[in-house]
Amino acid sequence: MASGVVIVGSGLAGYGVAREFRKWDASTPLTILTADDGAYYSKPQLSAAMGAGKTADQLVMKDAASMARELGARLMAHQNIVLADAAAKRLVTEQGLEIGFDKLVLAVGARARRPAVSLGDGARIHSVNNLGQYREFRRHLEKGRRLAILGAGLIGCEFAHDFSQAGFQVTVIGTGAVPLAGLVPEGIGRALQAALSGLGVRWKLSQGLEAVAKSGEGWLARLRGGDSVEADVLLSAIGFDPNLELARLLELKTARGIAVDAELRSSHPDIFALGDCAEIGGRWLPFVMPLNHAAKALGQILAGMPAAVEFPLMPVLIKTPAYPVAVLTPPAGAKGEWLSHAEPDGARAAFRDERGALMGFAVGGKLYPERNALLRQMAAEANGSAPLRAA
Amino acid sequence: MKKWKCIVCGFIYDEAAGLPEEGIAAGTRWQDVPETWSCPDCGTFKADFEMVELKG
């Protein structure tokens, strides 16, 4: 029975921490268990790849065997864990594998949230949150060029951009009045909407999807406001939720995600978590940059070195090249106000507290490159220098 | 002059433009970008990830 370090998950988080661990420890046995085939790919690239017409195979940067070799790891693909005992430090898979661990890392990611709508006539709403789903979705895209996207958030807008660029007729259905509602000030959401409209994207906002039924060769999506949308393929991008099943089997503390501290340690001292499944110090940050920081710290911790993750200021980037947006959300409960500035092809909103200190910002379009200067300004202010009032 | 793409997030480093705000002058070739440099958008390290050479 193997021991050493066991990582569950072969996405950017699982492979990221494996790589960081091997920088410090080349000899401890390392096992990676994964539910898929273990091929290495970048999830954030799925949207852009779709627009570029890439196949799932083209997105694979390295196959499982190369990854295992490179990492000096034993890679066990297509494994579903059905029993997990934290006290006995033991995992059992449906496929009959039984494996022990000294230290366990959960990098099991998140799953797309399913829209609660009535689906008639065998209708199917796709989501694309991993390479397998990408492969499946591409197969269905051959049915036509009319695409309805459910959700006008970050992922919905990126998909809308990339698909309309690729020649699809895209309609976005959203519950908010503007795209990116709740994430960026309304003016920037509207500017992004206008830019995407310029690419041919149509919008059905302030209304949710109610039901889907067969209509000719395609589907008729009926909306709550009474409107309807005809589409050949339906894609949901209404959000995703951390995979918590394994953490529950292990009886770990969970909140929104698997609760871990700054050392990525769960409520069990030898079990760690990172990536989209983890909530680090109360923050759920399902993005690549926090993942990279967490992997770096955890690689050292697993190798027995003292480390803790320290996040810099990390803006969220919405990669819609026709109108890119960067946003750094002010801390929860911060008192202050948004000050907005708009130009024909760009916009900036700065959130300042009573003293005038910059607490958050959003920039879009031509002013997107200002994000770095704003980050530097915030970092300088946080380091104790007087708040700058410019901007 | 060439362009290099971060294979994790899609960020593009353009040798011709450099990244002056990070102290990387316009015209800095990829091999002269420090090994400790990381992708400004996602934090992926130069040394850990391959960058894809683009045409043009």
GROMACS .gro file of C-alpha atoms in nm:
model
  447
    1MET     CA    1   0.000   0.000   0.000
    2ALA     CA    2   0.152   0.330  -0.109
    3SER     CA    3   0.197   0.623   0.121
    4GLY     CA    4   0.379   0.953   0.084
    5VAL     CA    5   0.194   1.241  -0.075
    6VAL     CA    6  -0.132   1.171  -0.255
    7ILE     CA    7  -0.296   1.439  -0.469
    8VAL     CA    8  -0.655   1.398  -0.585
    9GLY     CA    9  -0.721   1.591  -0.906
   10SER     CA   10  -0.518   1.652  -1.222
   11GLY     CA   11  -0.628   2.003  -1.318
   12LEU     CA   12  -0.413   2.315  -1.290
   13ALA     CA   13  -0.433   2.288  -0.910
   14GLY     CA   14  -0.332   1.921  -0.878
   15TYR     CA   15  -0.051   1.938  -1.131
   16GLY     CA   16   0.051   2.284  -1.008
   17VAL     CA   17   0.109   2.166  -0.653
   18ALA     CA   18   0.279   1.845  -0.774
   19ARG     CA   19   0.527   2.053  -0.970
   20GLU     CA   20   0.595   2.290  -0.682
   21PHE     CA   21   0.639   1.997  -0.440
   22ARG     CA   22   0.893   1.831  -0.669
   23LYS     CA   23   1.105   2.147  -0.670
   24TRP     CA   24   1.180   2.080  -0.302
   25ASP     CA   25   1.140   1.706  -0.268
   26ALA     CA   26   1.240   1.471  -0.546
   27SER     CA   27   1.223   1.145  -0.352
   28THR     CA   28   0.904   1.114  -0.146
   29PRO     CA   29   0.655   0.891  -0.328
   30LEU     CA   30   0.392   1.100  -0.505
   31THR     CA   31   0.064   0.959  -0.632
   32ILE     CA   32  -0.193   1.151  -0.833
   33LEU     CA   33  -0.547   1.014  -0.848
   34THR     CA   34  -0.780   1.158  -1.108
   35ALA     CA   35  -1.133   1.094  -1.227
   36ASP     CA   36  -1.047   1.182  -1.588
   37ASP     CA   37  -0.763   1.065  -1.811
   38GLY     CA   38  -0.496   1.285  -1.653
   39ALA     CA   39  -0.416   1.485  -1.966
   40TYR     CA   40  -0.276   1.830  -1.882
   41TYR     CA   41  -0.466   2.128  -2.018
   42SER     CA   42  -0.554   2.480  -1.909
   43LYS     CA   43  -0.915   2.534  -1.810
   44PRO     CA   44  -0.904   2.915  -1.854
   45GLN     CA   45  -0.821   2.851  -2.220
   46LEU     CA   46  -1.142   2.660  -2.292
   47SER     CA   47  -1.340   2.969  -2.395
   48ALA     CA   48  -1.075   3.116  -2.625
   49ALA     CA   49  -1.005   2.772  -2.771
   50MET     CA   50  -1.370   2.732  -2.857
   51GLY     CA   51  -1.365   3.056  -3.049
   52ALA     CA   52  -1.048   2.947  -3.227
   53GLY     CA   53  -1.215   2.619  -3.325
   54LYS     CA   54  -0.963   2.398  -3.147
   55THR     CA   55  -1.047   2.036  -3.076
   56ALA     CA   56  -1.021   1.895  -2.725
   57ASP     CA   57  -0.712   1.700  -2.830
   58GLN     CA   58  -0.542   2.017  -2.951
   59LEU     CA   59  -0.588   2.163  -2.602
   60VAL     CA   60  -0.394   1.883  -2.438
   61MET     CA   61  -0.047   2.015  -2.365
   62LYS     CA   62   0.087   1.689  -2.222
   63ASP     CA   63  -0.061   1.344  -2.184
   64ALA     CA   64  -0.083   1.166  -1.852
   65ALA     CA   65   0.223   0.947  -1.911
   66SER     CA   66   0.445   1.249  -1.983
   67MET     CA   67   0.314   1.427  -1.675
   68ALA     CA   68   0.379   1.124  -1.454
   69ARG     CA   69   0.732   1.091  -1.590
   70GLU     CA   70   0.809   1.460  -1.555
   71LEU     CA   71   0.680   1.471  -1.197
   72GLY     CA   72   0.820   1.138  -1.085
   73ALA     CA   73   0.467   1.046  -0.986
   74ARG     CA   74   0.243   0.743  -1.005
   75LEU     CA   75  -0.065   0.853  -1.195
   76MET     CA   76  -0.390   0.663  -1.146
   77ALA     CA   77  -0.647   0.775  -1.403
   78HIS     CA   78  -1.024   0.715  -1.417
   79GLN     CA   79  -1.055   0.664  -1.043
   80ASN     CA   80  -1.363   0.751  -0.842
   81ILE     CA   81  -1.307   0.755  -0.469
   82VAL     CA   82  -1.591   0.585  -0.285
   83LEU     CA   83  -1.441   0.538   0.061
   84ALA     CA   84  -1.214   0.781   0.243
   85ASP     CA   85  -1.103   0.752   0.601
   86ALA     CA   86  -0.910   1.046   0.744
   87ALA     CA   87  -0.819   0.869   1.069
   88ALA     CA   88  -0.688   0.558   0.894
   89LYS     CA   89  -0.539   0.775   0.614
   90ARG     CA   90  -0.680   0.551   0.347
   91LEU     CA   91  -0.871   0.593   0.020
   92VAL     CA   92  -1.059   0.328  -0.177
   93THR     CA   93  -1.179   0.373  -0.533
   94GLU     CA   94  -1.470   0.222  -0.718
   95GLN     CA   95  -1.213   0.070  -0.953
   96GLY     CA   96  -1.069  -0.135  -0.666
   97LEU     CA   97  -0.762   0.070  -0.581
   98GLU     CA   98  -0.677   0.101  -0.214
   99ILE     CA   99  -0.421   0.361  -0.122
  100GLY     CA  100  -0.278   0.506   0.196
  101PHE     CA  101  -0.133   0.853   0.242
  102ASP     CA  102   0.088   1.045   0.479
  103LYS     CA  103  -0.030   1.374   0.338
  104LEU     CA  104  -0.333   1.422   0.117
  105VAL     CA  105  -0.409   1.714  -0.116
  106LEU     CA  106  -0.761   1.773  -0.246
  107ALA     CA  107  -0.753   1.952  -0.581
  108VAL     CA  108  -1.091   1.830  -0.696
  109GLY     CA  109  -1.218   2.152  -0.850
  110ALA     CA  110  -1.573   2.268  -0.896
  111ARG     CA  111  -1.870   2.168  -1.104
  112ALA     CA  112  -2.099   2.379  -1.318
  113ARG     CA  113  -2.425   2.475  -1.154
  114ARG     CA  114  -2.729   2.329  -1.330
  115PRO     CA  115  -3.003   2.572  -1.427
  116ALA     CA  116  -3.336   2.491  -1.260
  117VAL     CA  117  -3.557   2.487  -1.569
  118SER     CA  118  -3.800   2.251  -1.728
  119LEU     CA  119  -3.636   2.058  -2.013
  120GLY     CA  120  -3.876   1.901  -2.260
  121ASP     CA  121  -3.826   1.674  -2.562
  122GLY     CA  122  -3.484   1.555  -2.449
  123ALA     CA  123  -3.345   1.909  -2.446
  124ARG     CA  124  -2.997   1.947  -2.313
  125ILE     CA  125  -2.820   2.246  -2.164
  126HIS     CA  126  -2.444   2.211  -2.183
  127SER     CA  127  -2.181   2.348  -1.955
  128VAL     CA  128  -1.808   2.362  -2.021
  129ASN     CA  129  -1.604   2.338  -1.705
  130ASN     CA  130  -1.358   2.067  -1.806
  131LEU     CA  131  -1.203   1.912  -2.115
  132GLY     CA  132  -1.453   1.625  -2.132
  133GLN     CA  133  -1.745   1.867  -2.137
  134TYR     CA  134  -1.563   2.075  -2.398
  135ARG     CA  135  -1.529   1.771  -2.622
  136GLU     CA  136  -1.896   1.688  -2.581
  137PHE     CA  137  -2.010   2.045  -2.643
  138ARG     CA  138  -1.806   2.077  -2.962
  139ARG     CA  139  -1.973   1.765  -3.096
  140HIS     CA  140  -2.315   1.925  -3.043
  141LEU     CA  141  -2.207   2.251  -3.205
  142GLU     CA  142  -2.213   2.078  -3.538
  143LYS     CA  143  -2.593   2.101  -3.519
  144GLY     CA  144  -2.610   2.469  -3.605
  145ARG     CA  145  -2.481   2.821  -3.564
  146ARG     CA  146  -2.742   2.961  -3.328
  147LEU     CA  147  -2.611   2.953  -2.971
  148ALA     CA  148  -2.801   3.062  -2.660
  149ILE     CA  149  -2.581   3.131  -2.358
  150LEU     CA  150  -2.742   3.129  -2.017
  151GLY     CA  151  -2.565   3.368  -1.780
  152ALA     CA  152  -2.420   3.715  -1.842
  153GLY     CA  153  -2.135   3.692  -1.594
  154LEU     CA  154  -1.762   3.659  -1.658
  155ILE     CA  155  -1.774   3.319  -1.829
  156GLY     CA  156  -2.096   3.395  -2.020
  157CYS     CA  157  -1.945   3.717  -2.161
  158GLU     CA  158  -1.616   3.548  -2.255
  159PHE     CA  159  -1.801   3.271  -2.436
  160ALA     CA  160  -2.031   3.524  -2.606
  161HIS     CA  161  -1.729   3.716  -2.731
  162ASP     CA  162  -1.535   3.415  -2.853
  163PHE     CA  163  -1.831   3.245  -3.024
  164SER     CA  164  -1.954   3.555  -3.201
  165GLN     CA  165  -1.597   3.607  -3.325
  166ALA     CA  166  -1.608   3.251  -3.453
  167GLY     CA  167  -1.919   3.325  -3.657
  168PHE     CA  168  -2.195   3.198  -3.430
  169GLN     CA  169  -2.520   3.385  -3.378
  170VAL     CA  170  -2.509   3.433  -3.001
  171THR     CA  171  -2.791   3.533  -2.768
  172VAL     CA  172  -2.710   3.588  -2.401
  173ILE     CA  173  -2.987   3.531  -2.147
  174GLY     CA  174  -2.922   3.693  -1.810
  175THR     CA  175  -3.114   3.769  -1.494
  176GLY     CA  176  -2.933   4.097  -1.424
  177ALA     CA  177  -3.011   4.422  -1.604
  178VAL     CA  178  -2.655   4.445  -1.740
  179PRO     CA  179  -2.371   4.200  -1.803
  180LEU     CA  180  -2.133   4.144  -1.511
  181ALA     CA  181  -2.404   4.273  -1.275
  182GLY     CA  182  -2.277   4.274  -0.919
  183LEU     CA  183  -1.916   4.240  -1.032
  184VAL     CA  184  -1.848   4.578  -1.195
  185PRO     CA  185  -2.020   4.917  -1.180
  186GLU     CA  186  -2.312   4.935  -1.421
  187GLY     CA  187  -2.147   5.175  -1.666
  188ILE     CA  188  -1.868   4.930  -1.740
  189GLY     CA  189  -2.117   4.645  -1.778
  190ARG     CA  190  -2.310   4.853  -2.030
  191ALA     CA  191  -1.995   4.941  -2.222
  192LEU     CA  192  -1.903   4.573  -2.245
  193GLN     CA  193  -2.257   4.497  -2.360
  194ALA     CA  194  -2.231   4.760  -2.634
  195ALA     CA  195  -1.895   4.624  -2.750
  196LEU     CA  196  -2.029   4.268  -2.768
  197SER     CA  197  -2.342   4.392  -2.946
  198GLY     CA  198  -2.103   4.539  -3.199
  199LEU     CA  199  -1.980   4.185  -3.267
  200GLY     CA  200  -2.339   4.073  -3.323
  201VAL     CA  201  -2.427   3.940  -2.977
  202ARG     CA  202  -2.797   3.971  -2.886
  203TRP     CA  203  -2.920   4.012  -2.531
  204LYS     CA  204  -3.219   3.895  -2.328
  205LEU     CA  205  -3.148   4.056  -1.993
  206SER     CA  206  -3.350   4.093  -1.672
  207GLN     CA  207  -3.515   3.760  -1.740
  208GLY     CA  208  -3.438   3.403  -1.655
  209LEU     CA  209  -3.488   3.090  -1.857
  210GLU     CA  210  -3.810   2.904  -1.777
  211ALA     CA  211  -3.833   2.609  -2.012
  212VAL     CA  212  -3.682   2.455  -2.323
  213ALA     CA  213  -3.875   2.256  -2.584
  214LYS     CA  214  -3.818   2.122  -2.933
  215SER     CA  215  -3.874   2.365  -3.219
  216GLY     CA  216  -3.806   2.248  -3.574
  217GLU     CA  217  -3.447   2.127  -3.592
  218GLY     CA  218  -3.348   2.327  -3.286
  219TRP     CA  219  -3.479   2.442  -2.952
  220LEU     CA  220  -3.711   2.709  -2.824
  221ALA     CA  221  -3.601   2.864  -2.496
  222ARG     CA  222  -3.894   3.027  -2.320
  223LEU     CA  223  -3.802   3.311  -2.084
  224ARG     CA  224  -3.977   3.430  -1.767
  225GLY     CA  225  -4.047   3.772  -1.912
  226GLY     CA  226  -4.251   3.612  -2.192
  227ASP     CA  227  -3.981   3.637  -2.462
  228SER     CA  228  -3.832   3.337  -2.630
  229VAL     CA  229  -3.506   3.250  -2.807
  230GLU     CA  230  -3.454   2.998  -3.087
  231ALA     CA  231  -3.124   2.813  -3.071
  232ASP     CA  232  -2.948   2.506  -3.204
  233VAL     CA  233  -2.734   2.464  -2.894
  234LEU     CA  234  -2.773   2.586  -2.534
  235LEU     CA  235  -2.481   2.661  -2.305
  236SER     CA  236  -2.509   2.739  -1.936
  237ALA     CA  237  -2.259   2.969  -1.765
  238ILE     CA  238  -2.452   3.054  -1.450
  239GLY     CA  239  -2.172   2.970  -1.212
  240PHE     CA  240  -2.008   2.674  -1.046
  241ASP     CA  241  -1.982   2.519  -0.703
  242PRO     CA  242  -1.689   2.348  -0.528
  243ASN     CA  243  -1.686   1.968  -0.527
  244LEU     CA  244  -1.727   1.880  -0.162
  245GLU     CA  245  -1.815   1.508  -0.170
  246LEU     CA  246  -1.464   1.384  -0.092
  247ALA     CA  247  -1.422   1.639   0.188
  248ARG     CA  248  -1.748   1.515   0.336
  249LEU     CA  249  -1.635   1.152   0.316
  250LEU     CA  250  -1.324   1.262   0.505
  251GLU     CA  251  -1.543   1.456   0.750
  252LEU     CA  252  -1.353   1.778   0.689
  253LYS     CA  253  -1.489   2.120   0.772
  254THR     CA  254  -1.650   2.282   0.470
  255ALA     CA  255  -1.815   2.617   0.407
  256ARG     CA  256  -1.865   2.736   0.051
  257GLY     CA  257  -1.552   2.536  -0.029
  258ILE     CA  258  -1.327   2.305   0.171
  259ALA     CA  259  -1.221   2.525   0.461
  260VAL     CA  260  -0.842   2.565   0.478
  261ASP     CA  261  -0.609   2.814   0.648
  262ALA     CA  262  -0.318   3.013   0.507
  263GLU     CA  263  -0.112   2.691   0.511
  264LEU     CA  264  -0.380   2.530   0.292
  265ARG     CA  265  -0.450   2.292   0.582
  266SER     CA  266  -0.801   2.162   0.635
  267SER     CA  267  -0.955   2.070   0.969
  268HIS     CA  268  -0.738   1.755   0.950
  269PRO     CA  269  -0.366   1.834   1.001
  270ASP     CA  270  -0.242   1.615   0.714
  271ILE     CA  271  -0.510   1.698   0.458
  272PHE     CA  272  -0.481   2.006   0.240
  273ALA     CA  273  -0.686   2.166  -0.037
  274LEU     CA  274  -0.636   2.429  -0.306
  275GLY     CA  275  -0.789   2.556  -0.627
  276ASP     CA  276  -1.158   2.584  -0.713
  277CYS     CA  277  -1.260   2.338  -0.435
  278ALA     CA  278  -1.095   2.532  -0.153
  279GLU     CA  279  -1.193   2.826   0.058
  280ILE     CA  280  -0.873   2.980   0.189
  281GLY     CA  281  -0.913   3.183   0.507
  282GLY     CA  282  -1.278   3.233   0.422
  283ARG     CA  283  -1.215   3.344   0.064
  284TRP     CA  284  -1.325   3.137  -0.235
  285LEU     CA  285  -1.107   3.252  -0.524
  286PRO     CA  286  -1.166   3.027  -0.825
  287PHE     CA  287  -0.904   3.187  -1.049
  288VAL     CA  288  -0.560   3.091  -1.177
  289MET     CA  289  -0.352   3.353  -1.001
  290PRO     CA  290  -0.458   3.258  -0.646
  291LEU     CA  291  -0.418   2.895  -0.744
  292ASN     CA  292  -0.058   2.955  -0.850
  293HIS     CA  293   0.019   3.130  -0.522
  294ALA     CA  294  -0.143   2.850  -0.323
  295ALA     CA  295   0.043   2.579  -0.518
  296LYS     CA  296   0.373   2.749  -0.451
  297ALA     CA  297   0.316   2.767  -0.075
  298LEU     CA  298   0.172   2.416  -0.049
  299GLY     CA  299   0.461   2.265  -0.244
  300GLN     CA  300   0.694   2.389   0.030
  301ILE     CA  301   0.464   2.288   0.315
  302LEU     CA  302   0.436   1.932   0.178
  303ALA     CA  303   0.815   1.921   0.165
  304GLY     CA  304   0.825   2.008   0.535
  305MET     CA  305   0.924   2.371   0.496
  306PRO     CA  306   0.748   2.659   0.671
  307ALA     CA  307   0.534   2.856   0.429
  308ALA     CA  308   0.199   3.026   0.407
  309VAL     CA  309   0.009   3.166   0.116
  310GLU     CA  310   0.009   3.542   0.092
  311PHE     CA  311  -0.210   3.682  -0.178
  312PRO     CA  312  -0.113   4.005  -0.347
  313LEU     CA  313  -0.388   4.229  -0.484
  314MET     CA  314  -0.542   4.014  -0.755
  315PRO     CA  315  -0.782   4.173  -1.000
  316VAL     CA  316  -1.030   3.956  -1.187
  317LEU     CA  317  -0.978   3.981  -1.563
  318ILE     CA  318  -1.258   3.939  -1.814
  319LYS     CA  319  -1.085   3.840  -2.135
  320THR     CA  320  -1.316   3.987  -2.395
  321PRO     CA  321  -1.063   4.146  -2.633
  322ALA     CA  322  -1.326   4.372  -2.795
  323TYR     CA  323  -1.365   4.532  -2.451
  324PRO     CA  324  -1.146   4.373  -2.185
  325VAL     CA  325  -1.234   4.441  -1.823
  326ALA     CA  326  -1.029   4.421  -1.502
  327VAL     CA  327  -1.192   4.454  -1.163
  328LEU     CA  328  -1.060   4.455  -0.811
  329THR     CA  329  -1.360   4.428  -0.581
  330PRO     CA  330  -1.341   4.645  -0.267
  331PRO     CA  331  -1.323   4.444   0.059
  332ALA     CA  332  -1.662   4.333   0.192
  333GLY     CA  333  -1.810   4.605   0.408
  334ALA     CA  334  -1.571   4.876   0.286
  335LYS     CA  335  -1.728   5.220   0.321
  336GLY     CA  336  -1.684   5.455   0.032
  337GLU     CA  337  -1.810   5.530  -0.314
  338TRP     CA  338  -1.746   5.452  -0.679
  339LEU     CA  339  -1.619   5.745  -0.882
  340SER     CA  340  -1.666   5.683  -1.252
  341HIS     CA  341  -1.499   5.824  -1.558
  342ALA     CA  342  -1.601   5.732  -1.910
  343GLU     CA  343  -1.443   5.794  -2.250
  344PRO     CA  344  -1.570   5.691  -2.592
  345ASP     CA  345  -1.375   5.362  -2.592
  346GLY     CA  346  -1.294   5.307  -2.228
  347ALA     CA  347  -1.407   5.352  -1.871
  348ARG     CA  348  -1.265   5.357  -1.522
  349ALA     CA  349  -1.436   5.341  -1.186
  350ALA     CA  350  -1.242   5.386  -0.864
  351PHE     CA  351  -1.377   5.294  -0.522
  352ARG     CA  352  -1.244   5.533  -0.260
  353ASP     CA  353  -1.304   5.536   0.114
  354GLU     CA  354  -1.375   5.844   0.326
  355ARG     CA  355  -1.006   5.932   0.340
  356GLY     CA  356  -0.978   5.909  -0.035
  357ALA     CA  357  -0.780   5.584  -0.026
  358LEU     CA  358  -0.825   5.359  -0.327
  359MET     CA  359  -0.999   5.039  -0.212
  360GLY     CA  360  -1.098   4.887  -0.545
  361PHE     CA  361  -1.138   4.962  -0.912
  362ALA     CA  362  -1.274   4.851  -1.244
  363VAL     CA  363  -1.130   4.946  -1.582
  364GLY     CA  364  -1.252   4.854  -1.927
  365GLY     CA  365  -1.177   4.893  -2.295
  366LYS     CA  366  -0.900   5.135  -2.382
  367LEU     CA  367  -0.836   5.201  -2.011
  368TYR     CA  368  -0.784   4.829  -1.933
  369PRO     CA  369  -0.404   4.874  -1.928
  370GLU     CA  370  -0.445   5.117  -1.635
  371ARG     CA  371  -0.503   4.819  -1.406
  372ASN     CA  372  -0.133   4.785  -1.334
  373ALA     CA  373  -0.087   5.150  -1.238
  374LEU     CA  374  -0.396   5.129  -1.014
  375LEU     CA  375  -0.261   4.812  -0.849
  376ARG     CA  376   0.070   4.983  -0.781
  377GLN     CA  377  -0.114   5.280  -0.634
  378MET     CA  378  -0.314   5.054  -0.403
  379ALA     CA  379  -0.006   4.863  -0.298
  380ALA     CA  380   0.177   5.189  -0.223
  381GLU     CA  381  -0.115   5.318  -0.016
  382ALA     CA  382  -0.138   4.991   0.174
  383ASN     CA  383   0.231   5.028   0.257
  384GLY     CA  384   0.149   5.340   0.454
  385SER     CA  385   0.215   5.623   0.214
  386ALA     CA  386  -0.041   5.898   0.197
  387PRO     CA  387  -0.338   5.828  -0.029
  388LEU     CA  388  -0.298   5.969  -0.377
  389ARG     CA  389  -0.594   6.169  -0.488
  390ALA     CA  390  -0.515   6.173  -0.854
  391ALA     CA  391  -0.758   5.993  -1.086
  392MET     CA  392   1.076   4.031  -3.272
  393LYS     CA  393   0.846   3.754  -3.151
  394LYS     CA  394   0.541   3.710  -2.934
  395TRP     CA  395   0.498   3.452  -2.661
  396LYS     CA  396   0.174   3.329  -2.519
  397CYS     CA  397   0.109   3.209  -2.166
  398ILE     CA  398  -0.040   2.868  -2.220
  399VAL     CA  399  -0.233   2.885  -1.895
  400CYS     CA  400  -0.420   3.213  -1.933
  401GLY     CA  401  -0.349   3.338  -2.285
  402PHE     CA  402  -0.149   3.649  -2.189
  403ILE     CA  403   0.078   3.758  -2.472
  404TYR     CA  404   0.429   3.891  -2.423
  405ASP     CA  405   0.536   4.095  -2.722
  406GLU     CA  406   0.914   4.134  -2.747
  407ALA     CA  407   0.876   4.452  -2.949
  408ALA     CA  408   0.661   4.617  -2.683
  409GLY     CA  409   0.826   4.466  -2.374
  410LEU     CA  410   0.663   4.545  -2.041
  411PRO     CA  411   0.809   4.886  -1.954
  412GLU     CA  412   0.590   4.921  -1.643
  413GLU     CA  413   0.752   4.604  -1.505
  414GLY     CA  414   1.098   4.723  -1.597
  415ILE     CA  415   1.124   4.510  -1.911
  416ALA     CA  416   1.223   4.747  -2.189
  417ALA     CA  417   1.068   4.741  -2.534
  418GLY     CA  418   1.268   4.508  -2.753
  419THR     CA  419   1.364   4.267  -2.472
  420ARG     CA  420   1.396   3.918  -2.617
  421TRP     CA  421   1.223   3.630  -2.445
  422GLN     CA  422   1.551   3.469  -2.343
  423ASP     CA  423   1.649   3.793  -2.168
  424VAL     CA  424   1.331   3.812  -1.960
  425PRO     CA  425   1.436   3.710  -1.605
  426GLU     CA  426   1.363   3.350  -1.504
  427THR     CA  427   1.190   3.482  -1.193
  428TRP     CA  428   0.943   3.678  -1.404
  429SER     CA  429   0.585   3.557  -1.388
  430CYS     CA  430   0.283   3.615  -1.608
  431PRO     CA  431   0.130   3.946  -1.500
  432ASP     CA  432  -0.222   3.810  -1.550
  433CYS     CA  433  -0.207   3.473  -1.380
  434GLY     CA  434   0.125   3.441  -1.198
  435THR     CA  435   0.245   3.140  -1.395
  436PHE     CA  436   0.626   3.133  -1.394
  437LYS     CA  437   0.834   3.168  -1.706
  438ALA     CA  438   1.051   2.876  -1.595
  439ASP     CA  439   0.759   2.646  -1.527
  440PHE     CA  440   0.547   2.695  -1.835
  441GLU     CA  441   0.625   2.696  -2.199
  442MET     CA  442   0.532   2.997  -2.397
  443VAL     CA  443   0.400   2.943  -2.747
  444GLU     CA  444   0.570   3.123  -3.029
  445LEU     CA  445   0.318   3.301  -3.249
  446LYS     CA  446   0.356   3.383  -3.612
  447GLY     CA  447   0.415   3.743  -3.709
   0.00000   0.00000   0.00000
